[in-house]
XYZ file of C-alpha atoms in Angstrom:
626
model
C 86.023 -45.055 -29.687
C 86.796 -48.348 -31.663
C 87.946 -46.173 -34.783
C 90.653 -44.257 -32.425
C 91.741 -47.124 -31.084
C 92.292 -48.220 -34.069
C 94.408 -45.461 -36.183
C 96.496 -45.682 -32.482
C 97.578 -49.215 -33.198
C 98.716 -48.545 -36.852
C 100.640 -45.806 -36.061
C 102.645 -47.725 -33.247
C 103.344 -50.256 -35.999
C 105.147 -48.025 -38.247
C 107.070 -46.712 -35.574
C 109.072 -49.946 -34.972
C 109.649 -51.293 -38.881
C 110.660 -49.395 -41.825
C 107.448 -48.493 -43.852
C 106.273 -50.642 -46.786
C 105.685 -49.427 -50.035
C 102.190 -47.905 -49.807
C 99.576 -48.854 -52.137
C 96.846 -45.729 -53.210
C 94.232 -47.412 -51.081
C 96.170 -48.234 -48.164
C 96.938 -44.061 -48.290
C 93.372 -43.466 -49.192
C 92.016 -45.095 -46.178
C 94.184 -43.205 -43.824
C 93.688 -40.019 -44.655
C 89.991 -41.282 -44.537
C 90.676 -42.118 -40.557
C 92.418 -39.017 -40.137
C 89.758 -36.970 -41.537
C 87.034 -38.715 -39.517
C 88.887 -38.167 -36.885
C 88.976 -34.695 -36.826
C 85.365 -34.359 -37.501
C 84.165 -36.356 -34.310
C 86.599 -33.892 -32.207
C 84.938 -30.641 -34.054
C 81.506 -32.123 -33.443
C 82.640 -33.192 -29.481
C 83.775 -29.337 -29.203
C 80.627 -28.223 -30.344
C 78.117 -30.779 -28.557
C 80.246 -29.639 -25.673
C 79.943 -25.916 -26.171
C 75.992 -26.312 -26.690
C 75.887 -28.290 -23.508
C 77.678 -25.765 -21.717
C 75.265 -22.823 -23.167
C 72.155 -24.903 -22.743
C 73.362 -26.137 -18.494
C 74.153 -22.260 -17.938
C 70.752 -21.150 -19.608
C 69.200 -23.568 -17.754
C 70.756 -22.445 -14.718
C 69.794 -18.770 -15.709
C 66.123 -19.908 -15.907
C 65.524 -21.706 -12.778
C 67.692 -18.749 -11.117
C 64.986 -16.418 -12.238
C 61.707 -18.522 -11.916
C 63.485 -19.571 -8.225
C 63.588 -16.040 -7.311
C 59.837 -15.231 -8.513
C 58.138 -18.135 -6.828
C 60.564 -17.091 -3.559
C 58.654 -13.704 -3.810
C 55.267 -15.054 -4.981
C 55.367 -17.529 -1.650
C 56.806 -14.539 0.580
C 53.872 -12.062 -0.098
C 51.430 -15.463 -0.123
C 52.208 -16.254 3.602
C 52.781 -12.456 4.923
C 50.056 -11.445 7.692
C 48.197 -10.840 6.041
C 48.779 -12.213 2.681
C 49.402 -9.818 -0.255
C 47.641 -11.972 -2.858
C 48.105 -9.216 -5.448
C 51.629 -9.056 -5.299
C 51.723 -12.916 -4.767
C 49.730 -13.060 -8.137
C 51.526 -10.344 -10.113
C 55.183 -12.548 -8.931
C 53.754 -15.334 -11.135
C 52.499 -13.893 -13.686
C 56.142 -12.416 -14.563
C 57.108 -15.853 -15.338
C 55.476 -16.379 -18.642
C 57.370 -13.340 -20.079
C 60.171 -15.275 -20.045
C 58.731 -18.507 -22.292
C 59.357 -21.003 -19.346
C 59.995 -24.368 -20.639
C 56.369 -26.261 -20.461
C 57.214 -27.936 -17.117
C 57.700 -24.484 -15.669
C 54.908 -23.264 -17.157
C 52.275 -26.278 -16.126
C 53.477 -25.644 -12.458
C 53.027 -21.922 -12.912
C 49.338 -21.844 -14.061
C 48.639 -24.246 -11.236
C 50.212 -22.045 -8.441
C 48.362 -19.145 -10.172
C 45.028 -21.052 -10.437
C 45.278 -22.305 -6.712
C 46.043 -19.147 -5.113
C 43.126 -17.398 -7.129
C 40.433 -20.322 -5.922
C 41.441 -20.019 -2.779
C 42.547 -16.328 -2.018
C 40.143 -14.541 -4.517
C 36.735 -14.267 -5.815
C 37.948 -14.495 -9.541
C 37.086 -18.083 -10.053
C 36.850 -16.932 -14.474
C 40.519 -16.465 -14.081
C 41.437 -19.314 -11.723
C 39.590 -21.467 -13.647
C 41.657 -20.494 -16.959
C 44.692 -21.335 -15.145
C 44.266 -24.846 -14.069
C 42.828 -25.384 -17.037
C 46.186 -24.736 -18.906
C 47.731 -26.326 -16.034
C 45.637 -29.684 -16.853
C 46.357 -29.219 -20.595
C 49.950 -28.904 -20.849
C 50.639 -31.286 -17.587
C 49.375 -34.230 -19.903
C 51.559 -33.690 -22.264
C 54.800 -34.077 -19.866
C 55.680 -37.385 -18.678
C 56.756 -38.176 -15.183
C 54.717 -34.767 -13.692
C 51.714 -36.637 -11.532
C 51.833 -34.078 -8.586
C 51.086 -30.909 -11.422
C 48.707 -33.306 -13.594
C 46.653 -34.425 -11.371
C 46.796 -31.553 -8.025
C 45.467 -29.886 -11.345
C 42.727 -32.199 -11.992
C 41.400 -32.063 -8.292
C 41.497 -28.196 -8.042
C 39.501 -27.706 -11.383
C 36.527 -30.233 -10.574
C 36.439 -28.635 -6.986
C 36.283 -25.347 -9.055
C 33.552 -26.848 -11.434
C 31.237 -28.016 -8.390
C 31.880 -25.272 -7.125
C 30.440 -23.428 -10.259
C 27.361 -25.828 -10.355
C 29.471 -27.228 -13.404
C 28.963 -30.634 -12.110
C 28.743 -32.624 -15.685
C 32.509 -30.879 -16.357
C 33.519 -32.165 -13.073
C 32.815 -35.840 -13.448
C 34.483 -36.522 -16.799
C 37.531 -34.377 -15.303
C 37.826 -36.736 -12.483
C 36.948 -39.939 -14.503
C 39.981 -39.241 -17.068
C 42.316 -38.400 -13.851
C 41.082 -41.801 -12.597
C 42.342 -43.563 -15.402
C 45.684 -42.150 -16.111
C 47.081 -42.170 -12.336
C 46.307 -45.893 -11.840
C 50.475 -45.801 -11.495
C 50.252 -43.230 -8.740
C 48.619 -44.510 -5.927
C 48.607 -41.603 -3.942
C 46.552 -39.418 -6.298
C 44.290 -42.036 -7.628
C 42.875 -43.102 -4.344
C 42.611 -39.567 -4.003
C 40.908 -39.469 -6.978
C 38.862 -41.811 -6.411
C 37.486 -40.737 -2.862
C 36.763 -37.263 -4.499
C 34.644 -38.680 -7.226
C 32.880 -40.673 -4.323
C 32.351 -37.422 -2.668
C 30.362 -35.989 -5.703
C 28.515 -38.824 -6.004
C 27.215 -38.357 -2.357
C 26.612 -34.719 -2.539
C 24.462 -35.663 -5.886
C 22.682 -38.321 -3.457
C 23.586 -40.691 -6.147
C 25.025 -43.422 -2.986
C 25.489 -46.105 -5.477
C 27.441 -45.215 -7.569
C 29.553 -43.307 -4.547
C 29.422 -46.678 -3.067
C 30.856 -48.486 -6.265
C 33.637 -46.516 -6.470
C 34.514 -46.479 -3.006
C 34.602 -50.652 -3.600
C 36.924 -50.035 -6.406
C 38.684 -47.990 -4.277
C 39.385 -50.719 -1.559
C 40.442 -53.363 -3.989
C 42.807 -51.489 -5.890
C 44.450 -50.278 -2.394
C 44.566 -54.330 -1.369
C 46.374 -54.491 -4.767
C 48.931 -52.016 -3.747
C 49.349 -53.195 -0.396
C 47.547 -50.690 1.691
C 45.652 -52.246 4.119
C 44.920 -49.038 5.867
C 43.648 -47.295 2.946
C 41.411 -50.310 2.050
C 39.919 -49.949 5.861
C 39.084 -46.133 4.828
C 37.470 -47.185 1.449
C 35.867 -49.733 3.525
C 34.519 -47.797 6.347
C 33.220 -44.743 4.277
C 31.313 -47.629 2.214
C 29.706 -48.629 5.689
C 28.872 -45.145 6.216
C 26.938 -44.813 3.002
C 24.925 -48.169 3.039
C 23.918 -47.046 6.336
C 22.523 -43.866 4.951
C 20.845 -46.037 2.345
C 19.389 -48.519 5.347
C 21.000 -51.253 3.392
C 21.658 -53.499 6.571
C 21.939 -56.685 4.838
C 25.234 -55.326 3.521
C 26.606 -53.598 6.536
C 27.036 -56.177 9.082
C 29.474 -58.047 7.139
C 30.985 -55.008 5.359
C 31.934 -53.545 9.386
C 32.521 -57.384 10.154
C 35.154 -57.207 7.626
C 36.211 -53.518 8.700
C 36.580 -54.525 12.626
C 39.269 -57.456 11.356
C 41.183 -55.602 9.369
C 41.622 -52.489 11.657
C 42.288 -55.263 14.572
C 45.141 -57.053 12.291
C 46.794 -53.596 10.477
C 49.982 -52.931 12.216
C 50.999 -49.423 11.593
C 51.281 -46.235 13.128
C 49.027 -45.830 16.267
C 47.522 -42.956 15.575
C 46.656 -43.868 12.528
C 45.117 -47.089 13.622
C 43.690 -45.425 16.308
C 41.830 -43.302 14.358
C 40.330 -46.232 12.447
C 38.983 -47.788 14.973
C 37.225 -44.284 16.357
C 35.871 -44.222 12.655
C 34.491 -48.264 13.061
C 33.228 -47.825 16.409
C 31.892 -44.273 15.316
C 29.645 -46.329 12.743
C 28.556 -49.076 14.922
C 27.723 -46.494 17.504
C 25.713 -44.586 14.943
C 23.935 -47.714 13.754
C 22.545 -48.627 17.242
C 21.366 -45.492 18.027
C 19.728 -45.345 14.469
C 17.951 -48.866 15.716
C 16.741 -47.323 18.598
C 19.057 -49.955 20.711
C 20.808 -47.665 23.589
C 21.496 -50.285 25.838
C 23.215 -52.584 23.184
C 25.498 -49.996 22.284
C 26.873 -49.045 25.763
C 29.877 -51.444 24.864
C 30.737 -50.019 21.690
C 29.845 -46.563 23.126
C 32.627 -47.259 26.167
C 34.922 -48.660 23.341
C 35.155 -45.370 21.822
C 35.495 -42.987 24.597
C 38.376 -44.885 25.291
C 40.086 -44.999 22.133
C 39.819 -41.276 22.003
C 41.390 -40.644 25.411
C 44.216 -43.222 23.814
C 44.564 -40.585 21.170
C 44.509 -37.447 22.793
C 47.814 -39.114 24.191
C 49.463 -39.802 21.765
C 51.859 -37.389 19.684
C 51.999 -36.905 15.975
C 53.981 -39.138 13.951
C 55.888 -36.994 11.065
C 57.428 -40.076 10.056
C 55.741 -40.609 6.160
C 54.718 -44.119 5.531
C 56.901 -45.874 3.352
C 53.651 -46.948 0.920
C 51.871 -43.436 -0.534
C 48.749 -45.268 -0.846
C 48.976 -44.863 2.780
C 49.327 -40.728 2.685
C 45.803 -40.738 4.200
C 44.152 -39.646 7.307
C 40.202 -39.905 8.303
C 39.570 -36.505 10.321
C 41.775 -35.133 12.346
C 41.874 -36.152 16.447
C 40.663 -32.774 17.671
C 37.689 -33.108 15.179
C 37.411 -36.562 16.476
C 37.441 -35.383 19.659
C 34.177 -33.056 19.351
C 32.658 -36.093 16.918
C 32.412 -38.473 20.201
C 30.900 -35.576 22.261
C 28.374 -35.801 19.667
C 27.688 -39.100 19.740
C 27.892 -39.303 23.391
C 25.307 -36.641 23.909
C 22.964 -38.706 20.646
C 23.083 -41.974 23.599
C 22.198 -39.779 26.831
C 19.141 -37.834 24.818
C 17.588 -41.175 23.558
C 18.237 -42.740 26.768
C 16.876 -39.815 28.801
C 19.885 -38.672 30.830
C 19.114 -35.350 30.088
C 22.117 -33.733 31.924
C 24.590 -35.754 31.118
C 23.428 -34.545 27.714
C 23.856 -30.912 28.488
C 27.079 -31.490 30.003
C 28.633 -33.364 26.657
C 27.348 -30.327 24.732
C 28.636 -27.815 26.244
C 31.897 -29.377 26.320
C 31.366 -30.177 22.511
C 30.169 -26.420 21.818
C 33.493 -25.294 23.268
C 35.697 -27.433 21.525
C 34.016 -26.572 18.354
C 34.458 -22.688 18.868
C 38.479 -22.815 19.623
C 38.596 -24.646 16.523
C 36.578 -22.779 14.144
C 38.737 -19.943 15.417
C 41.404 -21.386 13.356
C 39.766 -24.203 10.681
C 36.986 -23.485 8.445
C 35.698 -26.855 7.493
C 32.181 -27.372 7.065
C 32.064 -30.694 9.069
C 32.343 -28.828 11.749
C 29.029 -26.682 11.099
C 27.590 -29.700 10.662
C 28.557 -31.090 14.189
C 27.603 -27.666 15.336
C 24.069 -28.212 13.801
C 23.305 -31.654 15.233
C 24.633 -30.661 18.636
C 21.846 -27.722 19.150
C 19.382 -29.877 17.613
C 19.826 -31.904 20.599
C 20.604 -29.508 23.460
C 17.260 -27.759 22.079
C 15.147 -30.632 23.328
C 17.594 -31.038 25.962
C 16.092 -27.090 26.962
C 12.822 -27.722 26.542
C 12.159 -31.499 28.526
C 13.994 -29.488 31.074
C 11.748 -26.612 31.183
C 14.081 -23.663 29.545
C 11.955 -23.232 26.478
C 13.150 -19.335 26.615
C 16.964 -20.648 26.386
C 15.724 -23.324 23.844
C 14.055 -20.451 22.039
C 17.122 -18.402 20.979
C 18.801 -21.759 19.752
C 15.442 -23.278 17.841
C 12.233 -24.078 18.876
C 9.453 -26.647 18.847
C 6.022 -25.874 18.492
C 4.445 -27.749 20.723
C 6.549 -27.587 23.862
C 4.459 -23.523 24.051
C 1.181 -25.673 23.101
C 1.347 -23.783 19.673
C -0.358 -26.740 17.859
C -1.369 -24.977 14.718
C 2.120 -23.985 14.213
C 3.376 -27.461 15.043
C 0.913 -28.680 12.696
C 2.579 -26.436 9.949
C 6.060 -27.078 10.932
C 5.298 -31.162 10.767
C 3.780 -31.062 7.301
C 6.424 -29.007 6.094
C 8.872 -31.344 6.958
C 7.098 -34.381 5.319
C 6.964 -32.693 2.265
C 10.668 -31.768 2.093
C 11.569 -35.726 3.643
C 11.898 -39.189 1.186
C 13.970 -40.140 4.184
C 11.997 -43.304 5.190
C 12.574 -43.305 9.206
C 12.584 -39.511 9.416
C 9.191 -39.594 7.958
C 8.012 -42.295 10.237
C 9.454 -40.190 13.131
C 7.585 -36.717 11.925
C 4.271 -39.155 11.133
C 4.658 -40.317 14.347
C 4.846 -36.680 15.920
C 2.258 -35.443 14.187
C -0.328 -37.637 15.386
C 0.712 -36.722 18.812
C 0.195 -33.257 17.475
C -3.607 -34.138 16.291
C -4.063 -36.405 19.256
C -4.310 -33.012 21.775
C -6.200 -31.273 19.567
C -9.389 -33.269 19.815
C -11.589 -34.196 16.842
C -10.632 -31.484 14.670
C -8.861 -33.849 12.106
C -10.030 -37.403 12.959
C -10.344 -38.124 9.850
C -6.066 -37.526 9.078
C -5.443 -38.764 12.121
C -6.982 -42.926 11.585
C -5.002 -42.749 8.148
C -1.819 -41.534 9.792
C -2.362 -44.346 12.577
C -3.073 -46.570 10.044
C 0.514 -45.947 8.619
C 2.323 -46.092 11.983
C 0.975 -49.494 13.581
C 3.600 -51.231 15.049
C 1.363 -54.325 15.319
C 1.078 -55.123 11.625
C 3.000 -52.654 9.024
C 5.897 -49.940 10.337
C 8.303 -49.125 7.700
C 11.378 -48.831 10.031
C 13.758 -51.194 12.184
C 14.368 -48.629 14.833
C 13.652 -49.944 18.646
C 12.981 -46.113 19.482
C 10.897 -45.189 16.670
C 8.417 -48.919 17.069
C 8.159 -48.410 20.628
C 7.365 -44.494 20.372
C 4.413 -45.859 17.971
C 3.110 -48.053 20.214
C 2.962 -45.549 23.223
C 1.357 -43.265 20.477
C -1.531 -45.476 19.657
C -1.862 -46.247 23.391
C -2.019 -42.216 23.914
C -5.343 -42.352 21.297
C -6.992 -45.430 22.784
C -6.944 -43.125 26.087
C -8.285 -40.356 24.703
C -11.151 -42.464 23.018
C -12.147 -43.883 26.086
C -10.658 -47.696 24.734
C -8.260 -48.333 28.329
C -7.757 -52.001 28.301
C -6.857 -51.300 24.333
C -4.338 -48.649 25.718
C -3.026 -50.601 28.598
C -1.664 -53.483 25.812
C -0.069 -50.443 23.889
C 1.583 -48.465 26.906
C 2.463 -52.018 27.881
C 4.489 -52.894 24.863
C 6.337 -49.280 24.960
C 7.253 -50.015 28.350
C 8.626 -53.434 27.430
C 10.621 -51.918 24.504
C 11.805 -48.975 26.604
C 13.028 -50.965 29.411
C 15.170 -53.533 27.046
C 16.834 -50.390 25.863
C 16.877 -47.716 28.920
C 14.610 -45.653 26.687
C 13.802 -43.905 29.975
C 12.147 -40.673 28.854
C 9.608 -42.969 26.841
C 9.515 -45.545 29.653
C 8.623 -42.140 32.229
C 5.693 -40.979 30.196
C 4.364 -44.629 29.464
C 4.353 -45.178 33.230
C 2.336 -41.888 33.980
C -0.662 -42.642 31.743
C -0.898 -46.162 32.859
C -1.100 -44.387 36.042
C -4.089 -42.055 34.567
C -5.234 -44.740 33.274
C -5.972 -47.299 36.319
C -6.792 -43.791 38.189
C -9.559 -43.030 36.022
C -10.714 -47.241 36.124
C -10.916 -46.696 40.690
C -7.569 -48.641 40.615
C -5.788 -46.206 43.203
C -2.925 -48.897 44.246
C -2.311 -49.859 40.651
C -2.284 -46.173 39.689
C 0.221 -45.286 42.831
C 2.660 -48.306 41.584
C 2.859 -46.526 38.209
C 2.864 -42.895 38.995
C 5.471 -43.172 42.055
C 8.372 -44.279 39.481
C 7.086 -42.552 36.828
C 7.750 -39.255 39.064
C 11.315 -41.038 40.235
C 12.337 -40.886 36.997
C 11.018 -38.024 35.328
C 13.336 -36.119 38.288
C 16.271 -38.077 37.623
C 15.702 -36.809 33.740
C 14.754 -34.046 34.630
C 11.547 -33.566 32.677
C 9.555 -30.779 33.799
C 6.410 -31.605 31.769
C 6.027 -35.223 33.346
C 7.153 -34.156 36.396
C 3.990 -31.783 36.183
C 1.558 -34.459 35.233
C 2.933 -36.701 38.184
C 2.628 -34.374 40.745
C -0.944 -33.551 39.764
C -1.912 -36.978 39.326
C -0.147 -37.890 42.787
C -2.020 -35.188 44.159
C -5.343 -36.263 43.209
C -4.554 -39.698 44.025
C -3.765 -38.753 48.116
C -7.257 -36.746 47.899
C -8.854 -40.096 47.177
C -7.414 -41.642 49.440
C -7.545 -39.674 52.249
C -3.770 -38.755 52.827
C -4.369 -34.960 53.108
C -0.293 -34.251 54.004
C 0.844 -36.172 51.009
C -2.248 -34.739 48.935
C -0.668 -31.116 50.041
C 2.796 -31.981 49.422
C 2.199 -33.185 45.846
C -0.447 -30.061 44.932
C 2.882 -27.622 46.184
C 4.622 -30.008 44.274
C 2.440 -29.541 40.990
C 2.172 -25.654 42.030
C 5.730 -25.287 41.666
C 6.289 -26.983 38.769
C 3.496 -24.708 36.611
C 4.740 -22.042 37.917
C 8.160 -22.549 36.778
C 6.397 -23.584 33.469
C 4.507 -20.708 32.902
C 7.039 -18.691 33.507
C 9.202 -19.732 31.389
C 6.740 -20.359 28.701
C 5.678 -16.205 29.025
C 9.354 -15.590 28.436
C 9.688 -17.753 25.746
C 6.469 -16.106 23.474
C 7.393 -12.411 24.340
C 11.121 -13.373 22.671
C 11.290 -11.941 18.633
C 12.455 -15.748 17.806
C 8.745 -16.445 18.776
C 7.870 -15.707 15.673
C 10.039 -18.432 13.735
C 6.870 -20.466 14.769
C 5.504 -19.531 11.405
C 7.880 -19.874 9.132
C 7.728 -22.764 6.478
C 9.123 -20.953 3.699
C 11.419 -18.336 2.450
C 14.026 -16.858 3.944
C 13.351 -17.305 8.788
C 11.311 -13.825 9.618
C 13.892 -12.834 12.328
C 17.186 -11.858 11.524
C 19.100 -12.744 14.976
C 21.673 -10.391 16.533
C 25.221 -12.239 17.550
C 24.971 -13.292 21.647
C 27.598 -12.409 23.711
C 29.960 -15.729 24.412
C 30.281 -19.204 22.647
C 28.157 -18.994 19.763
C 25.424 -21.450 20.056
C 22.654 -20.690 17.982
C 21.350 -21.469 14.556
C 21.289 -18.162 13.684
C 24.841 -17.696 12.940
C 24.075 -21.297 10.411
C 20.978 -19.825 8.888
């Protein structure tokens, strides 16, 4: 530019004066100019012309590879999809030796549609491999690089290829720290791993790193997620200590994050969700009726709310915990976990059913395993729901326990089985603690197990669990053996500490069954008014339940409490009472054996005996998880 500018200004120079004489390097350096001159033009022409050929190629190219991935996505999303044709679309585009950012995206649309659409996992593999390979050498191309990255570790778990996975993930971790969107990501998937590897501390670790490095990038709400999925693990781990300040912490920041309300919403159903879970894991049902309303409520707030398609302005924030109709069937759940522990045994079936509906609408549509895994828990829970209740035939075609059919050999089996394939400290307190019950009824056949295994669960000087449920079902326990040995004033102090744990936390099943053999027990010592005070309620309650089994008991000790003292109607009423209630028993419990599920009473190993045929309706049996 300078140079033309100048040769312009000589020229208008001569132009106005006659010429000087010219001296030979004066001409020299002019015809220099002029030459140099006409060199820059030639070379402008021909930048230009190249620039031209390369914008039109360039046009040609994405004209082509446009109309491919239009045909590859057309034949993806048909109904139903032609994955071959979607497939052999992008494969033409390597024919044409695609530039390298072309090419990158290419072998990751091939590799995801393959995972996802195809059993060839050799060949989807190969893809995203290439995908992650050439991505890394392109700057600027974090959705390729690192969508890449994510799809090949899920592909490498998925291959038991775990030890590729982690590295994978670690060296995506490291290079995205720019991208918040994909290294929170990231870093939650790692987590993930880490948990399914039952490795929680170093899944807790990273989630930590995760919620600082989202407070660096200003994402409060992200932070709460790290946060709250950190809860969730340490209370897997039983590390209280660290959770009441960690949720402390959670319950402030959810309370001061100002965003949009259902996303907020949605963190406060995952906080409450914990501190609902963590009471109920103590055993504490009353205490958690607050938190327990809390939620309910939020989720009604969100079931009114509409989505907001509005994308937050910070992409650390590109998040979202589960979503509301999952949430939905997730506070079912916990609702029906509250009424079983606290004994209202219809409100219990109610919540399920209403779960077990939601849950088949949307598997109709969504796969996701969480929602097997509410599906689980929930028949866990309406099976013991079935059999307190006295439908041990319905129970039967959804699970079973053994010793609801007085199968105690089995039960025995089952029990053992289970501690052997447990290091979960309060599970195996709670199958200890059934077991004994188990060789309790049987008599003296295994006295010797039995004083080590009550040695293990004694509430009055070592229990390895917090829960409220679990201490005070180990007290009514031991009380249950000092009857059966004869040792009542020994039993009364037991049954009397379950019944003041049960009543501080409407334990009312355990609070019904305490009250009965007190009953038996001041029955048996002549104490007929002192036995009437405890069986009465005991019966009040054990029909507001309903449990058939205490009910039973009851009525028969009611019965031959009115024959001792002389109230022949009452005596009657209570024996039709009791009459009834076996009968109804019985029945149900011949109906129950003569089913082909019976026979999943011996199975502890292998593949279950019975292979179950699909039930008309809602699916809600195991057999369709087995």
């Amino acid at each position: 530019m300078f140079q033309n500018a100048l040769c312009g200004s000589y020229r208008e120079g001569c132009e106005k004066s006659p010429a000087p004489p010219r001296a030979p390097a004066s001409a020299s350096l002019w015809r220099r100019l002029v030459v140099v001159e006409a060199k820059m033009a030639a070379q402008a022409a021909a930048a230009a012309q190249a620039a031209a050929a390369q914008a039109a190629q360039a046009e040609a190219a994405e004209s082509w590879y446009l109309a491919l991935l239009g045909f590859a996505e057309h034949f993806r999303t048909s109904s139903p999809p032609k994955i071959r044709l979607c497939v052999h679309c992008l494969q033409a585009v390597f024919p044409f030796k695609p530039p390298q950012r072309i090419e990158a995206r290419t072998h990751l649309q091939l590799g995801s549609v393959l995972y996802h659409h195809t059993k060839n996992s050799e060949q989807a593999r190969s893809h995203l491999e290439k995908a992650w390979l050439i991505s890394q050498q392109i700057q600027q191309f974090e959705d390729v690089k690192f969508e890449a990255a994510s799809l090949l570790s899920e592909l490498y778990c998925q291959e038991n290829s775990v030890d590729a996975a982690k590295p994978l993930l670690r060296k995506a971790i490291q290079i995205s720290q720019q991208t918040p969107y994909w290294h929170c990501r990231l870093l939650f998937q790692l987590a993930q791993l880490h948990t399914l590897e039952k490795d929680l501390v170093s899944a807790c670790d990273l989630l930590g790193v995760g919620a600082e490095y989202a407070r660096v990038v200003g994402s409060e709400y992200t932070r709460a997620l790290f946060l709250l999925s950190k809860g969730m693990l340490l209370l897997m781990e039983r590390k209280l200590q660290e959770v009441h300040p960690l949720l402390t912490l959670c319950g402030q920041i959810v309370e001061n994050w100002q965003g949009n309300p259902i996303q907020k919403e949605s963190l406060r159903v995952f906080f409450l969700v914990l501190q609902v879970t963590h009471y109920l894991d103590a055993g504490q049902v009353k205490s958690v009726k607050p938190c327990l309303k809390q939620l309910q409520q939020c989720i009604q707030t969100i079931s009114t709310l509409h989505d907001d398609e509005i994308l937050p302005s910070n992409p650390a924030d590109l998040f979202h915990w589960l979503p509301k109709e999952h949430m939905c069937v997730l506070v079912y759940l916990v609702t029906v976990m509250h009424s079983m522990q606290a004994g209202y045994l219809e409100k219990a079936q109610k919540y399920t059913d209403k779960a077990l509906m939601q849950l088949e609408k949307l598997k109709m549509l969504d796969c996701s395993p969480i929602l097997s895994s509410f599906q689980v828990i929930l028949l866990e829970h309406i099976i013991m729901c079935r059999l307190v209740t006295g439908h041990k035939a319905t129970a039967l075609q959804e699970g079973l326990y053994c010793v609801s059919v007085n199968c105690m050999d089995n039960a025995e089996a089952q029990f053992t089985t289970a501690l052997r394939l447990t290091n979960h400290q309060e599970l195996w307190a709670f199958i200890v603690t059934n077991l004994a019950s188990v060789y309790i009824r049987e008599g003296n056949r295994h006295q010797e197990v039995l004083y080590s295994l009550l040695e293990r669960i004694n509430p009055d000087h070592s229990f390895p669990v917090s829960s409220h449920c679990l201490r005070a079902a180990a007290f009514y326990v031991r009380g249950l053996f000092s009857f059966f040995q004869g040792r009542y004033n020994e039993a009364k102090r037991f049954l009397r500490e379950t019944l003041k744990m049960s009543n501080a936390e409407d334990l009312n099943r355990l609070t019904a069954c305490s009250l009965v053999l007190l009953g038996h027990i001041f029955y048996v010592l002549g104490n007929h008014r002192e036995s009437n005070n405890m069986v009465v309620p005991a019966m009040q309650l054990a029909s507001k339940i309903p449990d058939m089994s205490v009910q039973l008991w009851s009525s028969a000790l009611l019965r031959d409490l009115n024959k001792a003292c002389g109230n022949a109607m009452d005596a009657h009423e209570a024996a039709q009472m009791h009459q009834n209630f076996s009968q109804q028993l019985l029945q149900d419990h011949i109906e129950a054996c003569s089913l082909p599920e019976h026979n999943l009473i011996t199975w502890t190993d292998g593949p279950p005996p019975v292979q179950f045929q699909a039930q008309n309706g809602p699916n809600t049996s195991l057999a369709s998880l087995l």
